[in-house]
Amino acid sequence: MTKRSSNPADRQPFFPRRIISGGQTGVDRAGLELAIAHRIQHGGWCPKGRLSEDGSIPSRYDLVEMDTAEYPPRTEQNVIDSDATLILYEQRLKGGTLLTRRYAARWNKPCLSVAMEVTSPGEVRQWLDQVQPETLNIAGPRESSVPGIGERALAFLLEAFVDRSTEVSR
C-alpha cells in the first residue's frame, strides 16, 4: 500500500477496489452503474432468482444469488462482505434502507448515511478518503418507494467519485 501525503492538496482521491450492492432498482443499481462507469470491480449478493421489483436483475450486474429469495439475508451478507457501507436516501431512513444501517451497526462496520438533499457529494468524498474501504457496499431505497432515486443517486455518486486531479483546466 502506498503512503499517502500528509498535505491534502497532494493526495489522490481514494477509490474502492470493489463496489457491491443487492441489485435492487434505485440506489443499489446506481452503485453498480457507478462501478461500471469507473471500471471498478462490482458485485454483491442478490435474492435467489435475481429477484427485484422490476423482475429479474439484469445479467450485466455481476451478482451472486443467495439460497433464499428473501431480501434481508442478502442485505446482511453485503454488509458483512464490505469494509464500509454508504447509504443514500431522501427525507428519512425506512424499511430495508434502515435495516442496512442496523446491520452495519451489528457487524461494527463503518457506515455513512447520506440524505442527498442536504449533504454534498464532497462530504462523501471526505468520508471515503478517511475510511478507505477496499470494498464499498452502496445501498438505499428502491425506485418504487422513492421515484427517480436511482437517477439522482447516480448523479450524486458520479460527483462524489470524480477524480479532480485528472480534470483539465480551461
Coordinates of N, CA and C in Angstrom, one line a residue:
M1 N 0.8 -1.2 0.0 CA 0.0 0.0 0.0 C 0.9 1.2 0.0
T2 N 0.6 2.2 -0.8 CA 1.3 3.4 -0.9 C 1.0 4.4 0.3
K3 N 2.1 5.0 0.7 CA 1.9 6.0 1.8 C 1.3 7.3 1.2
R4 N 0.3 7.8 1.9 CA -0.4 9.0 1.5 C 0.3 10.2 2.0
S5 N 0.3 11.2 1.2 CA 0.9 12.5 1.6 C 0.1 13.1 2.8
S6 N 0.8 13.8 3.7 CA 0.1 14.5 4.7 C -0.5 15.8 4.3
N7 N -0.1 16.3 3.1 CA -0.7 17.5 2.5 C -1.9 17.2 1.7
P8 N -3.1 17.6 2.1 CA -4.3 17.3 1.4 C -4.3 17.6 -0.1
A9 N -3.6 18.7 -0.4 CA -3.5 19.1 -1.8 C -2.8 18.1 -2.7
D10 N -1.9 17.3 -2.1 CA -1.0 16.4 -2.8 C -1.7 15.0 -2.9
R11 N -2.8 14.8 -2.1 CA -3.4 13.4 -2.1 C -4.3 13.2 -3.3
Q12 N -4.2 11.9 -3.8 CA -5.1 11.5 -4.8 C -6.4 11.0 -4.1
P13 N -7.6 11.2 -4.7 CA -8.8 10.7 -4.0 C -8.8 9.2 -3.9
F14 N -9.3 8.7 -2.9 CA -9.4 7.2 -2.7 C -10.5 6.6 -3.5
F15 N -10.3 5.6 -4.2 CA -11.4 4.8 -4.8 C -11.4 3.4 -4.3
P16 N -12.5 2.9 -4.0 CA -12.6 1.5 -3.5 C -12.1 0.5 -4.7
R17 N -11.6 -0.6 -4.3 CA -11.2 -1.6 -5.3 C -12.5 -2.3 -5.9
R18 N -13.6 -2.4 -5.0 CA -14.8 -3.1 -5.4 C -16.0 -2.4 -4.8
I19 N -17.1 -2.3 -5.6 CA -18.4 -1.8 -5.1 C -19.4 -2.9 -5.2
I20 N -20.1 -3.1 -4.1 CA -21.2 -4.1 -4.1 C -22.5 -3.5 -3.7
S21 N -23.6 -4.2 -4.1 CA -24.9 -3.9 -3.7 C -25.8 -5.1 -3.9
G22 N -27.1 -4.9 -3.5 CA -28.0 -6.0 -3.7 C -28.7 -6.1 -5.0
G23 N -28.5 -5.1 -5.9 CA -29.0 -5.1 -7.2 C -30.5 -4.6 -7.4
Q24 N -31.1 -4.2 -6.3 CA -32.5 -3.7 -6.4 C -32.5 -2.4 -7.3
T25 N -33.7 -2.1 -7.8 CA -33.8 -0.8 -8.5 C -33.5 0.3 -7.6
G26 N -33.2 1.5 -8.1 CA -32.9 2.7 -7.2 C -31.4 2.8 -6.9
V27 N -31.1 3.0 -5.6 CA -29.8 3.3 -5.2 C -28.8 2.1 -5.4
D28 N -29.3 0.9 -5.2 CA -28.4 -0.3 -5.4 C -27.9 -0.3 -6.8
R29 N -28.7 -0.1 -7.8 CA -28.3 -0.1 -9.2 C -27.4 1.1 -9.5
A30 N -27.7 2.2 -8.9 CA -26.9 3.4 -9.1 C -25.4 3.1 -8.7
G31 N -25.3 2.4 -7.6 CA -23.9 2.0 -7.1 C -23.2 1.1 -8.1
L32 N -24.0 0.1 -8.7 CA -23.4 -0.8 -9.7 C -23.0 0.0 -11.0
E33 N -23.9 0.9 -11.4 CA -23.6 1.7 -12.6 C -22.4 2.6 -12.4
L34 N -22.2 3.1 -11.1 CA -21.0 3.9 -10.8 C -19.8 3.1 -11.0
A35 N -19.8 1.8 -10.5 CA -18.7 0.9 -10.6 C -18.4 0.7 -12.1
I36 N -19.4 0.4 -12.9 CA -19.2 0.1 -14.3 C -18.6 1.4 -15.0
A37 N -19.1 2.5 -14.7 CA -18.6 3.8 -15.3 C -17.2 4.1 -15.0
H38 N -16.8 3.7 -13.8 CA -15.4 4.0 -13.3 C -14.5 2.8 -13.5
R39 N -15.0 1.7 -14.1 CA -14.2 0.5 -14.3 C -13.7 -0.1 -12.9
I40 N -14.6 0.0 -11.9 CA -14.3 -0.6 -10.6 C -15.0 -1.9 -10.6
Q41 N -14.3 -3.0 -10.0 CA -14.9 -4.3 -9.9 C -16.3 -4.1 -9.2
H42 N -17.3 -4.9 -9.5 CA -18.5 -4.8 -8.8 C -19.1 -6.2 -8.6
G43 N -20.0 -6.2 -7.7 CA -20.7 -7.5 -7.3 C -21.6 -7.3 -6.2
G44 N -21.7 -8.4 -5.4 CA -22.6 -8.4 -4.3 C -23.6 -9.6 -4.3
W45 N -24.4 -9.7 -3.3 CA -25.4 -10.7 -3.2 C -26.8 -10.2 -3.6
C46 N -27.5 -11.1 -4.2 CA -28.9 -10.7 -4.5 C -29.8 -11.9 -4.2
P47 N -31.1 -11.7 -4.1 CA -32.0 -12.8 -3.8 C -32.0 -13.9 -4.8
K48 N -32.3 -15.1 -4.4 CA -32.5 -16.2 -5.3 C -33.4 -15.8 -6.5
G49 N -33.0 -16.2 -7.7 CA -33.8 -15.9 -8.9 C -33.5 -14.5 -9.4
R50 N -32.5 -13.8 -8.8 CA -32.1 -12.4 -9.1 C -33.4 -11.5 -9.0
L51 N -34.2 -11.8 -8.0 CA -35.4 -11.1 -7.7 C -35.2 -9.6 -7.4
S52 N -36.0 -8.8 -8.1 CA -36.1 -7.4 -7.9 C -37.5 -6.9 -8.2
E53 N -37.8 -5.7 -7.8 CA -39.2 -5.2 -8.0 C -39.6 -5.1 -9.5
D54 N -38.6 -5.0 -10.4 CA -38.9 -4.9 -11.8 C -38.7 -6.3 -12.5
G55 N -38.7 -7.3 -11.8 CA -38.5 -8.7 -12.4 C -37.2 -9.2 -12.0
S56 N -36.4 -9.6 -13.0 CA -35.1 -10.2 -12.7 C -34.0 -9.2 -12.9
I57 N -33.0 -9.2 -12.0 CA -31.9 -8.2 -12.0 C -31.1 -8.5 -13.3
P58 N -30.8 -7.5 -14.1 CA -30.1 -7.7 -15.4 C -28.8 -8.4 -15.2
S59 N -28.5 -9.3 -16.2 CA -27.2 -10.1 -16.1 C -26.0 -9.2 -16.2
R60 N -26.1 -8.0 -16.6 CA -24.9 -7.1 -16.7 C -24.3 -6.8 -15.4
Y61 N -25.1 -7.0 -14.3 CA -24.6 -6.8 -12.9 C -24.1 -8.2 -12.4
D62 N -22.8 -8.2 -12.0 CA -22.1 -9.4 -11.6 C -22.5 -9.8 -10.2
L63 N -23.7 -10.2 -9.9 CA -24.1 -10.6 -8.6 C -24.2 -12.1 -8.4
V64 N -24.2 -12.5 -7.1 CA -24.3 -13.9 -6.8 C -25.6 -14.1 -6.1
E65 N -26.4 -15.1 -6.4 CA -27.6 -15.4 -5.8 C -27.5 -16.0 -4.5
M66 N -28.3 -15.6 -3.5 CA -28.4 -16.3 -2.2 C -29.2 -17.5 -2.4
D67 N -29.3 -18.3 -1.4 CA -30.1 -19.5 -1.4 C -31.6 -19.2 -1.1
T68 N -31.9 -18.0 -0.8 CA -33.3 -17.6 -0.5 C -33.7 -16.4 -1.3
A69 N -35.0 -16.3 -1.6 CA -35.5 -15.1 -2.3 C -35.8 -13.9 -1.4
E70 N -35.6 -14.1 -0.1 CA -35.8 -13.0 0.9 C -34.7 -11.9 0.8
Y71 N -35.1 -10.7 1.0 CA -34.2 -9.6 0.9 C -33.2 -9.4 2.1
P72 N -33.7 -9.5 3.3 CA -32.8 -9.3 4.5 C -31.5 -10.1 4.5
P73 N -31.5 -11.4 4.1 CA -30.3 -12.1 4.1 C -29.2 -11.5 3.2
R74 N -29.6 -11.1 2.0 CA -28.7 -10.5 1.0 C -28.2 -9.2 1.5
T75 N -29.1 -8.4 2.2 CA -28.7 -7.1 2.7 C -27.6 -7.3 3.8
E76 N -27.8 -8.3 4.7 CA -26.8 -8.5 5.7 C -25.5 -9.1 5.1
Q77 N -25.6 -10.0 4.2 CA -24.4 -10.5 3.6 C -23.5 -9.5 2.9
N78 N -24.2 -8.5 2.2 CA -23.5 -7.4 1.6 C -22.8 -6.5 2.6
V79 N -23.4 -6.3 3.8 CA -22.8 -5.6 4.8 C -21.5 -6.3 5.3
I80 N -21.7 -7.6 5.6 CA -20.6 -8.5 6.1 C -19.4 -8.5 5.1
D81 N -19.7 -8.6 3.8 CA -18.6 -8.7 2.8 C -18.0 -7.4 2.5
S82 N -18.5 -6.3 3.0 CA -17.9 -5.0 2.7 C -17.0 -4.5 3.8
D83 N -16.2 -3.5 3.5 CA -15.4 -2.8 4.6 C -16.2 -1.6 5.1
A84 N -17.1 -1.1 4.4 CA -17.9 0.0 4.8 C -19.2 0.1 3.9
T85 N -20.2 0.7 4.5 CA -21.5 0.9 3.7 C -21.8 2.4 3.6
L86 N -22.2 2.8 2.4 CA -22.6 4.1 2.1 C -24.1 4.0 1.7
I87 N -25.0 4.7 2.5 CA -26.4 4.7 2.3 C -26.8 6.0 1.8
L88 N -27.5 6.0 0.7 CA -28.0 7.3 0.1 C -29.5 7.2 0.2
Y89 N -30.1 8.3 0.7 CA -31.6 8.3 0.8 C -32.1 9.8 0.7
E90 N -33.4 9.9 0.7 CA -34.0 11.2 0.7 C -35.1 11.2 1.8
Q91 N -35.3 12.3 2.5 CA -36.3 12.5 3.5 C -36.0 11.7 4.8
R92 N -36.2 10.4 4.8 CA -35.9 9.7 6.1 C -35.6 8.2 5.7
L93 N -34.8 7.6 6.6 CA -34.5 6.2 6.5 C -35.7 5.3 6.9
K94 N -35.9 4.3 6.1 CA -37.0 3.4 6.5 C -36.8 2.1 5.8
G95 N -37.6 1.1 6.2 CA -37.6 -0.2 5.5 C -36.2 -0.9 5.4
G96 N -35.9 -1.4 4.3 CA -34.7 -2.1 4.0 C -33.5 -1.2 4.2
T97 N -33.6 0.1 3.9 CA -32.5 1.0 4.0 C -32.2 1.2 5.5
L98 N -33.1 1.3 6.3 CA -32.9 1.4 7.8 C -32.3 0.1 8.3
L99 N -32.8 -1.1 7.7 CA -32.2 -2.4 8.1 C -30.7 -2.5 7.8
T100 N -30.4 -1.9 6.6 CA -28.9 -1.9 6.2 C -28.1 -1.2 7.3
R101 N -28.6 0.0 7.7 CA -27.8 0.7 8.8 C -27.7 -0.1 10.1
R102 N -28.8 -0.8 10.4 CA -28.8 -1.7 11.6 C -27.8 -2.8 11.5
Y103 N -27.7 -3.4 10.3 CA -26.8 -4.5 10.1 C -25.3 -3.9 10.2
A104 N -25.1 -2.8 9.6 CA -23.7 -2.2 9.7 C -23.4 -2.0 11.2
A105 N -24.3 -1.5 12.0 CA -24.0 -1.3 13.4 C -23.8 -2.7 14.1
R106 N -24.6 -3.7 13.8 CA -24.5 -5.0 14.3 C -23.1 -5.6 14.0
W107 N -22.6 -5.4 12.8 CA -21.3 -6.0 12.4 C -20.2 -5.0 12.6
N108 N -20.5 -3.9 13.3 CA -19.4 -2.9 13.6 C -18.6 -2.5 12.4
K109 N -19.4 -2.2 11.3 CA -18.8 -1.7 10.0 C -19.0 -0.2 9.9
P110 N -18.0 0.5 9.4 CA -18.3 2.0 9.2 C -19.5 2.1 8.2
C111 N -20.3 3.1 8.5 CA -21.5 3.4 7.7 C -21.7 4.9 7.7
L112 N -21.9 5.4 6.5 CA -22.3 6.8 6.3 C -23.7 6.8 5.7
S113 N -24.6 7.4 6.4 CA -26.0 7.6 5.9 C -26.1 9.0 5.4
V114 N -26.5 9.2 4.1 CA -26.4 10.5 3.5 C -27.8 10.9 3.0
A115 N -28.4 11.9 3.5 CA -29.6 12.5 3.0 C -29.2 13.4 1.8
M116 N -29.4 12.9 0.6 CA -28.8 13.6 -0.6 C -29.3 15.0 -0.7
E117 N -30.5 15.3 -0.2 CA -31.0 16.7 -0.4 C -30.3 17.7 0.5
V118 N -29.6 17.2 1.5 CA -28.9 18.2 2.4 C -27.4 17.9 2.6
T119 N -26.9 16.9 2.0 CA -25.5 16.6 2.1 C -24.8 16.8 0.7
S120 N -23.6 17.3 0.7 CA -22.9 17.5 -0.5 C -22.1 16.2 -0.9
P121 N -21.9 16.0 -2.2 CA -21.0 14.9 -2.6 C -19.6 15.0 -2.0
G122 N -19.2 16.2 -1.7 CA -17.9 16.4 -1.1 C -17.7 15.8 0.2
E123 N -18.8 15.7 1.0 CA -18.8 15.1 2.3 C -18.6 13.6 2.2
V124 N -19.2 13.0 1.1 CA -18.9 11.6 0.9 C -17.5 11.3 0.5
R125 N -17.0 12.2 -0.4 CA -15.6 12.1 -0.8 C -14.6 12.2 0.4
Q126 N -14.9 13.1 1.4 CA -14.1 13.2 2.6 C -14.1 11.9 3.4
W127 N -15.3 11.3 3.5 CA -15.5 10.1 4.3 C -14.8 8.9 3.6
L128 N -14.9 8.8 2.3 CA -14.1 7.8 1.6 C -12.6 7.9 1.7
D129 N -12.1 9.1 1.7 CA -10.7 9.4 1.8 C -10.3 9.0 3.3
Q130 N -11.1 9.2 4.2 CA -10.8 8.9 5.6 C -10.9 7.4 5.9
V131 N -12.0 6.8 5.5 CA -12.3 5.3 5.8 C -11.5 4.4 4.9
Q132 N -11.4 4.7 3.6 CA -10.6 4.0 2.6 C -11.1 2.5 2.5
P133 N -12.4 2.3 2.3 CA -12.8 0.9 2.2 C -12.4 0.2 0.9
E134 N -11.8 -0.9 0.9 CA -11.4 -1.6 -0.3 C -12.7 -2.1 -1.0
T135 N -13.7 -2.6 -0.2 CA -15.0 -3.0 -0.8 C -16.0 -2.1 -0.1
L136 N -16.8 -1.4 -1.0 CA -17.8 -0.5 -0.5 C -19.2 -1.0 -0.9
N137 N -20.0 -1.1 0.1 CA -21.4 -1.5 -0.1 C -22.2 -0.2 -0.3
I138 N -23.0 -0.1 -1.4 CA -23.8 1.1 -1.6 C -25.3 0.6 -1.6
A139 N -26.1 1.3 -0.7 CA -27.5 0.9 -0.5 C -28.4 2.1 -0.4
G140 N -29.7 1.8 -0.5 CA -30.6 2.9 -0.3 C -32.0 2.4 -0.9
P141 N -32.9 3.3 -0.9 CA -34.3 2.9 -1.3 C -34.4 2.5 -2.7
R142 N -35.4 1.7 -2.9 CA -35.8 1.2 -4.3 C -36.6 2.3 -5.0
E143 N -36.7 2.1 -6.3 CA -37.3 3.1 -7.2 C -38.8 3.3 -6.8
S144 N -39.5 2.2 -6.5 CA -41.0 2.3 -6.3 C -41.3 3.1 -5.0
S145 N -40.4 3.1 -4.0 CA -40.6 3.8 -2.8 C -40.2 5.3 -2.9
V146 N -39.3 5.6 -3.7 CA -38.8 7.0 -4.0 C -38.6 7.1 -5.5
P147 N -39.6 7.4 -6.2 CA -39.5 7.5 -7.7 C -38.4 8.5 -8.1
G148 N -37.5 8.0 -9.0 CA -36.4 8.8 -9.5 C -35.2 8.8 -8.7
I149 N -35.2 8.0 -7.6 CA -34.0 8.0 -6.7 C -32.7 7.4 -7.4
G150 N -32.9 6.4 -8.3 CA -31.8 5.8 -9.0 C -31.0 6.8 -9.8
E151 N -31.7 7.6 -10.5 CA -31.1 8.6 -11.4 C -30.4 9.7 -10.5
R152 N -31.1 10.2 -9.5 CA -30.5 11.2 -8.6 C -29.3 10.6 -7.8
A153 N -29.4 9.4 -7.4 CA -28.3 8.8 -6.7 C -27.1 8.6 -7.6
L154 N -27.3 8.2 -8.8 CA -26.1 8.0 -9.7 C -25.5 9.4 -10.0
A155 N -26.2 10.4 -10.2 CA -25.6 11.8 -10.4 C -24.8 12.2 -9.2
F156 N -25.4 11.9 -8.0 CA -24.7 12.3 -6.7 C -23.4 11.5 -6.6
L157 N -23.5 10.2 -6.9 CA -22.3 9.3 -6.8 C -21.2 9.7 -7.8
L158 N -21.6 10.0 -9.0 CA -20.6 10.4 -10.0 C -19.9 11.7 -9.6
E159 N -20.6 12.6 -9.0 CA -19.9 13.8 -8.5 C -19.0 13.5 -7.3
A160 N -19.4 12.6 -6.4 CA -18.6 12.3 -5.3 C -17.3 11.5 -5.7
F161 N -17.4 10.8 -6.8 CA -16.3 9.9 -7.3 C -15.5 10.6 -8.4
V162 N -15.7 11.8 -8.7 CA -14.9 12.5 -9.7 C -13.5 12.6 -9.2
D163 N -12.6 12.3 -10.1 CA -11.1 12.5 -9.7 C -10.7 13.9 -10.3
R164 N -10.8 14.9 -9.4 CA -10.5 16.2 -9.8 C -9.0 16.4 -10.2
S165 N -8.1 15.5 -9.8 CA -6.7 15.6 -10.3 C -6.6 15.3 -11.8
T166 N -7.6 14.7 -12.4 CA -7.4 14.4 -13.8 C -8.2 15.4 -14.7
E167 N -8.9 16.3 -14.0 CA -9.6 17.3 -14.8 C -8.7 18.3 -15.4
V168 N -9.0 18.8 -16.6 CA -8.1 19.8 -17.3 C -8.7 21.2 -17.1
S169 N -7.8 22.1 -16.7 CA -8.3 23.5 -16.5 C -8.5 24.1 -17.9
R170 N -9.6 24.9 -17.9 CA -9.9 25.6 -19.2 C -9.5 27.1 -19.1

